[in-house]
């Protein structure tokens, strides 16, 4: 299994509070991603990173920010959480040395509930 | 833009019967296609991938998929269903030719195995 650790795995918070989810990888992969999973929507890309300090927006980036100060860590921040951000969040990494297939390796997920 | 459509949000088969999960894609570049499986409360695990080599791709746990360009399809099959196959299955396509911006996922198909 790819060495991807997400924390926290479960969090309950209140509307308006800031929340940070952390993804840590031990694979030294260049690309990292944050997806959210919601019933009926599958997985949707929030933000991704293609290197330290290099990030870009995905399909559903409004209300989220990210940072990557080290190769191994990719943080997802909700500046002011809303109930619509209740979801399961998945971190994924991509191995650019595997022929460029784009295959993703996923973490176990972080379940966030915003009351 | 690339997209994926999975036909049927829920599919129910009897144990021992053929499993067929449908996936159609739309891609403006030669597609790289993937099937992932998600067991309850876990992350996504790669079942198999098509990367422009053989059109019939064999994956783990006895699953296989056939790439049909004329039909823009990448359906997943397994000859004989097992109770342990009950899970959520996602079809995905590489979002861009370069692969940096991740995968675009279908909405998922929940596979139910009847005893």
mmCIF file of C-alpha atoms in Angstrom:
data_model
loop_
_atom_site.group_PDB
_atom_site.id
_atom_site.type_symbol
_atom_site.label_atom_id
_atom_site.label_comp_id
_atom_site.label_asym_id
_atom_site.label_seq_id
_atom_site.Cartn_x
_atom_site.Cartn_y
_atom_site.Cartn_z
ATOM 1 C CA UNK A 1 0.000 0.000 0.000
ATOM 2 C CA UNK A 2 1.094 3.530 -0.798
ATOM 3 C CA UNK A 3 2.280 5.409 2.276
ATOM 4 C CA UNK A 4 -0.463 8.027 2.583
ATOM 5 C CA UNK A 5 -1.752 9.182 5.941
ATOM 6 C CA UNK A 6 -4.687 11.535 6.390
ATOM 7 C CA UNK A 7 -5.473 13.333 9.610
ATOM 8 C CA UNK A 8 -7.815 13.679 11.283
ATOM 9 C CA UNK A 9 -9.825 10.699 10.096
ATOM 10 C CA UNK A 10 -13.007 12.039 11.640
ATOM 11 C CA UNK A 11 -13.953 15.564 12.642
ATOM 12 C CA UNK A 12 -17.126 17.287 13.745
ATOM 13 C CA UNK A 13 -17.114 21.063 13.730
ATOM 14 C CA UNK A 14 -19.488 23.998 13.741
ATOM 15 C CA UNK A 15 -20.402 26.361 10.924
ATOM 16 C CA UNK A 16 -17.974 29.236 10.609
ATOM 17 C CA UNK A 17 -14.968 27.560 12.212
ATOM 18 C CA UNK A 18 -11.708 26.977 10.342
ATOM 19 C CA UNK A 19 -10.691 23.405 9.575
ATOM 20 C CA UNK A 20 -7.420 21.989 8.280
ATOM 21 C CA UNK A 21 -6.991 18.487 6.927
ATOM 22 C CA UNK A 22 -3.534 17.059 6.499
ATOM 23 C CA UNK A 23 -2.188 14.583 3.987
ATOM 24 C CA UNK A 24 1.246 13.088 4.536
ATOM 25 C CA UNK A 25 3.004 10.809 2.040
ATOM 26 C CA UNK A 26 6.184 8.773 2.330
ATOM 27 C CA UNK A 27 6.466 7.954 -1.397
ATOM 28 C CA UNK A 28 8.201 11.159 -2.530
ATOM 29 C CA UNK A 29 5.633 11.578 -5.319
ATOM 30 C CA UNK A 30 5.465 14.942 -7.044
ATOM 31 C CA UNK A 31 1.711 15.224 -7.530
ATOM 32 C CA UNK A 32 -0.851 15.404 -4.715
ATOM 33 C CA UNK A 33 -4.608 15.877 -4.863
ATOM 34 C CA UNK A 34 -7.598 16.593 -2.660
ATOM 35 C CA UNK A 35 -10.958 15.144 -3.690
ATOM 36 C CA UNK A 36 -14.308 15.203 -1.969
ATOM 37 C CA UNK A 37 -16.770 12.337 -2.190
ATOM 38 C CA UNK A 38 -20.513 12.898 -1.939
ATOM 39 C CA UNK A 39 -23.401 10.513 -2.662
ATOM 40 C CA UNK A 40 -24.560 10.867 -6.251
ATOM 41 C CA UNK A 41 -21.521 12.919 -7.238
ATOM 42 C CA UNK A 42 -18.660 10.457 -7.117
ATOM 43 C CA UNK A 43 -15.296 12.087 -6.482
ATOM 44 C CA UNK A 44 -14.667 15.688 -7.432
ATOM 45 C CA UNK A 45 -11.293 17.406 -7.499
ATOM 46 C CA UNK A 46 -10.846 20.342 -5.109
ATOM 47 C CA UNK A 47 -7.194 21.323 -5.564
ATOM 48 C CA UNK A 48 -4.007 19.684 -6.657
ATOM 49 C CA UNK A 49 -0.281 20.278 -6.361
ATOM 50 C CA UNK A 50 2.440 19.622 -8.900
ATOM 51 C CA UNK A 51 5.337 20.499 -6.618
ATOM 52 C CA UNK A 52 6.350 22.374 -3.489
ATOM 53 C CA UNK A 53 4.485 25.689 -3.423
ATOM 54 C CA UNK A 54 2.868 24.869 -6.801
ATOM 55 C CA UNK A 55 -0.887 24.353 -6.634
ATOM 56 C CA UNK A 56 -3.898 24.757 -8.871
ATOM 57 C CA UNK A 57 -7.673 24.715 -8.602
ATOM 58 C CA UNK A 58 -9.915 21.826 -9.400
ATOM 59 C CA UNK A 59 -13.593 21.525 -10.223
ATOM 60 C CA UNK A 60 -14.952 22.480 -6.775
ATOM 61 C CA UNK A 61 -12.345 24.809 -5.247
ATOM 62 C CA UNK A 62 -14.617 27.570 -3.866
ATOM 63 C CA UNK A 63 -14.325 27.798 -0.080
ATOM 64 C CA UNK A 64 -11.090 25.804 0.050
ATOM 65 C CA UNK A 65 -7.406 26.672 0.067
ATOM 66 C CA UNK A 66 -4.330 24.473 0.041
ATOM 67 C CA UNK A 67 -0.666 24.681 0.859
ATOM 68 C CA UNK A 68 2.353 22.537 0.172
ATOM 69 C CA UNK A 69 5.534 23.630 1.914
ATOM 70 C CA UNK A 70 7.188 20.204 1.758
ATOM 71 C CA UNK A 71 7.034 17.383 -0.771
ATOM 72 C CA UNK A 72 5.446 15.064 1.757
ATOM 73 C CA UNK A 73 2.678 17.298 3.122
ATOM 74 C CA UNK A 74 -0.417 18.743 1.449
ATOM 75 C CA UNK A 75 -2.853 20.704 3.603
ATOM 76 C CA UNK A 76 -6.478 21.464 2.810
ATOM 77 C CA UNK A 77 -8.043 24.392 4.684
ATOM 78 C CA UNK A 78 -11.651 25.414 5.013
ATOM 79 C CA UNK A 79 -11.379 29.019 6.197
ATOM 80 C CA UNK A 80 -14.973 29.137 7.436
ATOM 81 C CA UNK A 81 -16.712 25.785 7.272
ATOM 82 C CA UNK A 82 -20.270 25.520 5.965
ATOM 83 C CA UNK A 83 -22.746 22.645 6.101
ATOM 84 C CA UNK A 84 -22.315 22.112 2.351
ATOM 85 C CA UNK A 85 -18.720 21.106 3.066
ATOM 86 C CA UNK A 86 -19.836 18.091 5.056
ATOM 87 C CA UNK A 87 -18.223 15.310 3.073
ATOM 88 C CA UNK A 88 -15.565 12.648 2.951
ATOM 89 C CA UNK A 89 -12.247 14.065 1.798
ATOM 90 C CA UNK A 90 -9.643 11.944 0.060
ATOM 91 C CA UNK A 91 -6.028 12.720 -0.535
ATOM 92 C CA UNK A 92 -4.352 11.064 -3.522
ATOM 93 C CA UNK A 93 -0.849 10.983 -4.933
ATOM 94 C CA UNK A 94 0.507 10.237 -8.363
ATOM 95 C CA UNK A 95 3.749 8.594 -9.390
ATOM 96 C CA UNK A 96 5.219 10.509 -12.307
ATOM 97 C CA UNK A 97 7.782 7.772 -12.933
ATOM 98 C CA UNK A 98 5.267 5.071 -13.863
ATOM 99 C CA UNK A 99 5.072 6.009 -17.519
ATOM 100 C CA UNK A 100 2.813 8.950 -16.899
ATOM 101 C CA UNK A 101 -0.378 6.914 -16.723
ATOM 102 C CA UNK A 102 -1.904 9.243 -14.172
ATOM 103 C CA UNK A 103 -2.799 6.403 -11.800
ATOM 104 C CA UNK A 104 -3.763 7.739 -8.385
ATOM 105 C CA UNK A 105 -3.059 6.183 -5.003
ATOM 106 C CA UNK A 106 -5.552 7.113 -2.292
ATOM 107 C CA UNK A 107 -5.504 7.678 1.418
ATOM 108 C CA UNK A 108 -8.154 6.286 3.755
ATOM 109 C CA UNK A 109 -10.235 9.448 3.807
ATOM 110 C CA UNK A 110 -11.244 12.092 6.342
ATOM 111 C CA UNK A 111 -14.910 12.340 7.266
ATOM 112 C CA UNK A 112 -15.904 15.930 8.074
ATOM 113 C CA UNK A 113 -19.255 16.898 9.544
ATOM 114 C CA UNK A 114 -20.162 20.591 9.767
ATOM 115 C CA UNK A 115 -23.072 21.292 12.102
ATOM 116 C CA UNK B 1 -13.157 18.115 -21.482
ATOM 117 C CA UNK B 2 -12.993 14.519 -20.452
ATOM 118 C CA UNK B 3 -15.987 12.879 -18.752
ATOM 119 C CA UNK B 4 -17.212 9.498 -17.636
ATOM 120 C CA UNK B 5 -20.743 8.124 -17.399
ATOM 121 C CA UNK B 6 -21.522 5.058 -15.339
ATOM 122 C CA UNK B 7 -24.856 3.493 -16.184
ATOM 123 C CA UNK B 8 -26.728 2.364 -13.101
ATOM 124 C CA UNK B 9 -26.058 3.726 -9.633
ATOM 125 C CA UNK B 10 -26.906 0.290 -8.197
ATOM 126 C CA UNK B 11 -26.432 -3.136 -9.753
ATOM 127 C CA UNK B 12 -27.607 -6.330 -8.076
ATOM 128 C CA UNK B 13 -26.464 -9.814 -9.117
ATOM 129 C CA UNK B 14 -26.673 -13.253 -7.587
ATOM 130 C CA UNK B 15 -23.589 -14.933 -6.195
ATOM 131 C CA UNK B 16 -21.967 -16.898 -9.038
ATOM 132 C CA UNK B 17 -23.567 -14.779 -11.770
ATOM 133 C CA UNK B 18 -21.836 -12.546 -14.301
ATOM 134 C CA UNK B 19 -20.953 -9.053 -13.136
ATOM 135 C CA UNK B 20 -21.210 -6.273 -15.746
ATOM 136 C CA UNK B 21 -20.637 -2.635 -14.764
ATOM 137 C CA UNK B 22 -20.946 -0.132 -17.587
ATOM 138 C CA UNK B 23 -18.739 2.866 -18.259
ATOM 139 C CA UNK B 24 -18.765 5.220 -21.220
ATOM 140 C CA UNK B 25 -16.241 7.992 -21.634
ATOM 141 C CA UNK B 26 -15.752 11.182 -23.557
ATOM 142 C CA UNK B 27 -12.216 12.310 -24.261
ATOM 143 C CA UNK B 28 -10.632 14.783 -26.643
ATOM 144 C CA UNK B 29 -7.252 13.059 -26.284
ATOM 145 C CA UNK B 30 -6.323 9.365 -26.381
ATOM 146 C CA UNK B 31 -7.871 8.154 -23.154
ATOM 147 C CA UNK B 32 -6.229 6.537 -20.189
ATOM 148 C CA UNK B 33 -9.025 4.720 -18.319
ATOM 149 C CA UNK B 34 -9.236 3.248 -14.855
ATOM 150 C CA UNK B 35 -11.551 1.218 -12.643
ATOM 151 C CA UNK B 36 -11.308 1.643 -8.882
ATOM 152 C CA UNK B 37 -13.087 -0.234 -6.087
ATOM 153 C CA UNK B 38 -14.045 1.184 -2.701
ATOM 154 C CA UNK B 39 -14.986 -1.032 0.229
ATOM 155 C CA UNK B 40 -16.981 0.511 3.101
ATOM 156 C CA UNK B 41 -15.065 3.145 5.076
ATOM 157 C CA UNK B 42 -11.938 2.706 2.985
ATOM 158 C CA UNK B 43 -10.092 4.572 0.282
ATOM 159 C CA UNK B 44 -10.123 3.693 -3.402
ATOM 160 C CA UNK B 45 -8.062 0.805 -4.710
ATOM 161 C CA UNK B 46 -7.058 0.368 -8.348
ATOM 162 C CA UNK B 47 -8.676 -2.637 -10.048
ATOM 163 C CA UNK B 48 -7.220 -2.171 -13.517
ATOM 164 C CA UNK B 49 -6.165 0.434 -16.072
ATOM 165 C CA UNK B 50 -6.074 0.911 -19.836
ATOM 166 C CA UNK B 51 -3.103 2.844 -21.169
ATOM 167 C CA UNK B 52 -3.305 2.253 -24.965
ATOM 168 C CA UNK B 53 -1.690 -1.189 -24.939
ATOM 169 C CA UNK B 54 -3.938 -4.297 -25.069
ATOM 170 C CA UNK B 55 -7.637 -3.497 -25.355
ATOM 171 C CA UNK B 56 -8.584 -6.323 -22.970
ATOM 172 C CA UNK B 57 -7.203 -5.500 -19.570
ATOM 173 C CA UNK B 58 -7.056 -7.953 -16.683
ATOM 174 C CA UNK B 59 -7.095 -6.696 -13.130
ATOM 175 C CA UNK B 60 -7.144 -7.956 -9.595
ATOM 176 C CA UNK B 61 -9.769 -10.225 -8.033
ATOM 177 C CA UNK B 62 -10.749 -11.763 -11.402
ATOM 178 C CA UNK B 63 -12.042 -8.539 -12.958
ATOM 179 C CA UNK B 64 -11.337 -7.479 -16.517
ATOM 180 C CA UNK B 65 -12.394 -4.659 -18.836
ATOM 181 C CA UNK B 66 -12.411 -4.188 -22.576
ATOM 182 C CA UNK B 67 -11.642 -0.880 -24.249
ATOM 183 C CA UNK B 68 -13.890 -0.308 -27.270
ATOM 184 C CA UNK B 69 -13.022 2.892 -29.074
ATOM 185 C CA UNK B 70 -15.943 2.644 -31.530
ATOM 186 C CA UNK B 71 -18.381 2.493 -28.616
ATOM 187 C CA UNK B 72 -16.371 4.821 -26.305
ATOM 188 C CA UNK B 73 -16.837 2.190 -23.617
ATOM 189 C CA UNK B 74 -14.758 0.530 -20.920
ATOM 190 C CA UNK B 75 -17.125 -1.918 -19.227
ATOM 191 C CA UNK B 76 -15.990 -3.955 -16.229
ATOM 192 C CA UNK B 77 -16.805 -7.661 -16.025
ATOM 193 C CA UNK B 78 -16.275 -10.670 -13.806
ATOM 194 C CA UNK B 79 -17.508 -14.132 -14.809
ATOM 195 C CA UNK B 80 -18.670 -15.223 -11.377
ATOM 196 C CA UNK B 81 -19.628 -12.862 -8.566
ATOM 197 C CA UNK B 82 -18.503 -13.484 -5.024
ATOM 198 C CA UNK B 83 -19.968 -12.022 -1.862
ATOM 199 C CA UNK B 84 -16.689 -10.209 -1.250
ATOM 200 C CA UNK B 85 -17.196 -8.218 -4.495
ATOM 201 C CA UNK B 86 -19.900 -6.112 -2.849
ATOM 202 C CA UNK B 87 -18.517 -2.573 -2.973
ATOM 203 C CA UNK B 88 -18.650 0.763 -4.802
ATOM 204 C CA UNK B 89 -16.966 0.838 -8.207
ATOM 205 C CA UNK B 90 -15.712 3.939 -9.961
ATOM 206 C CA UNK B 91 -14.691 4.410 -13.565
ATOM 207 C CA UNK B 92 -12.259 7.250 -14.253
ATOM 208 C CA UNK B 93 -10.464 8.915 -17.155
ATOM 209 C CA UNK B 94 -7.267 10.918 -17.079
ATOM 210 C CA UNK B 95 -8.352 14.558 -17.049
ATOM 211 C CA UNK B 96 -5.785 15.851 -19.524
ATOM 212 C CA UNK B 97 -3.129 14.549 -21.858
ATOM 213 C CA UNK B 98 -0.346 15.384 -19.442
ATOM 214 C CA UNK B 99 -1.927 13.702 -16.452
ATOM 215 C CA UNK B 100 -0.963 16.364 -13.929
ATOM 216 C CA UNK B 101 -4.512 17.389 -13.047
ATOM 217 C CA UNK B 102 -5.630 13.990 -11.895
ATOM 218 C CA UNK B 103 -8.541 11.824 -12.917
ATOM 219 C CA UNK B 104 -12.170 12.606 -13.677
ATOM 220 C CA UNK B 105 -14.465 10.104 -11.990
ATOM 221 C CA UNK B 106 -17.895 8.745 -12.747
ATOM 222 C CA UNK B 107 -20.560 8.888 -10.049
ATOM 223 C CA UNK B 108 -20.016 5.298 -9.056
ATOM 224 C CA UNK B 109 -21.946 2.034 -9.146
ATOM 225 C CA UNK B 110 -22.854 0.209 -5.968
ATOM 226 C CA UNK B 111 -22.582 -3.544 -6.579
ATOM 227 C CA UNK B 112 -24.889 -5.704 -4.473
ATOM 228 C CA UNK B 113 -24.384 -9.460 -4.333
ATOM 229 C CA UNK B 114 -27.435 -11.537 -3.528
ATOM 230 C CA UNK B 115 -26.776 -14.886 -1.794
#
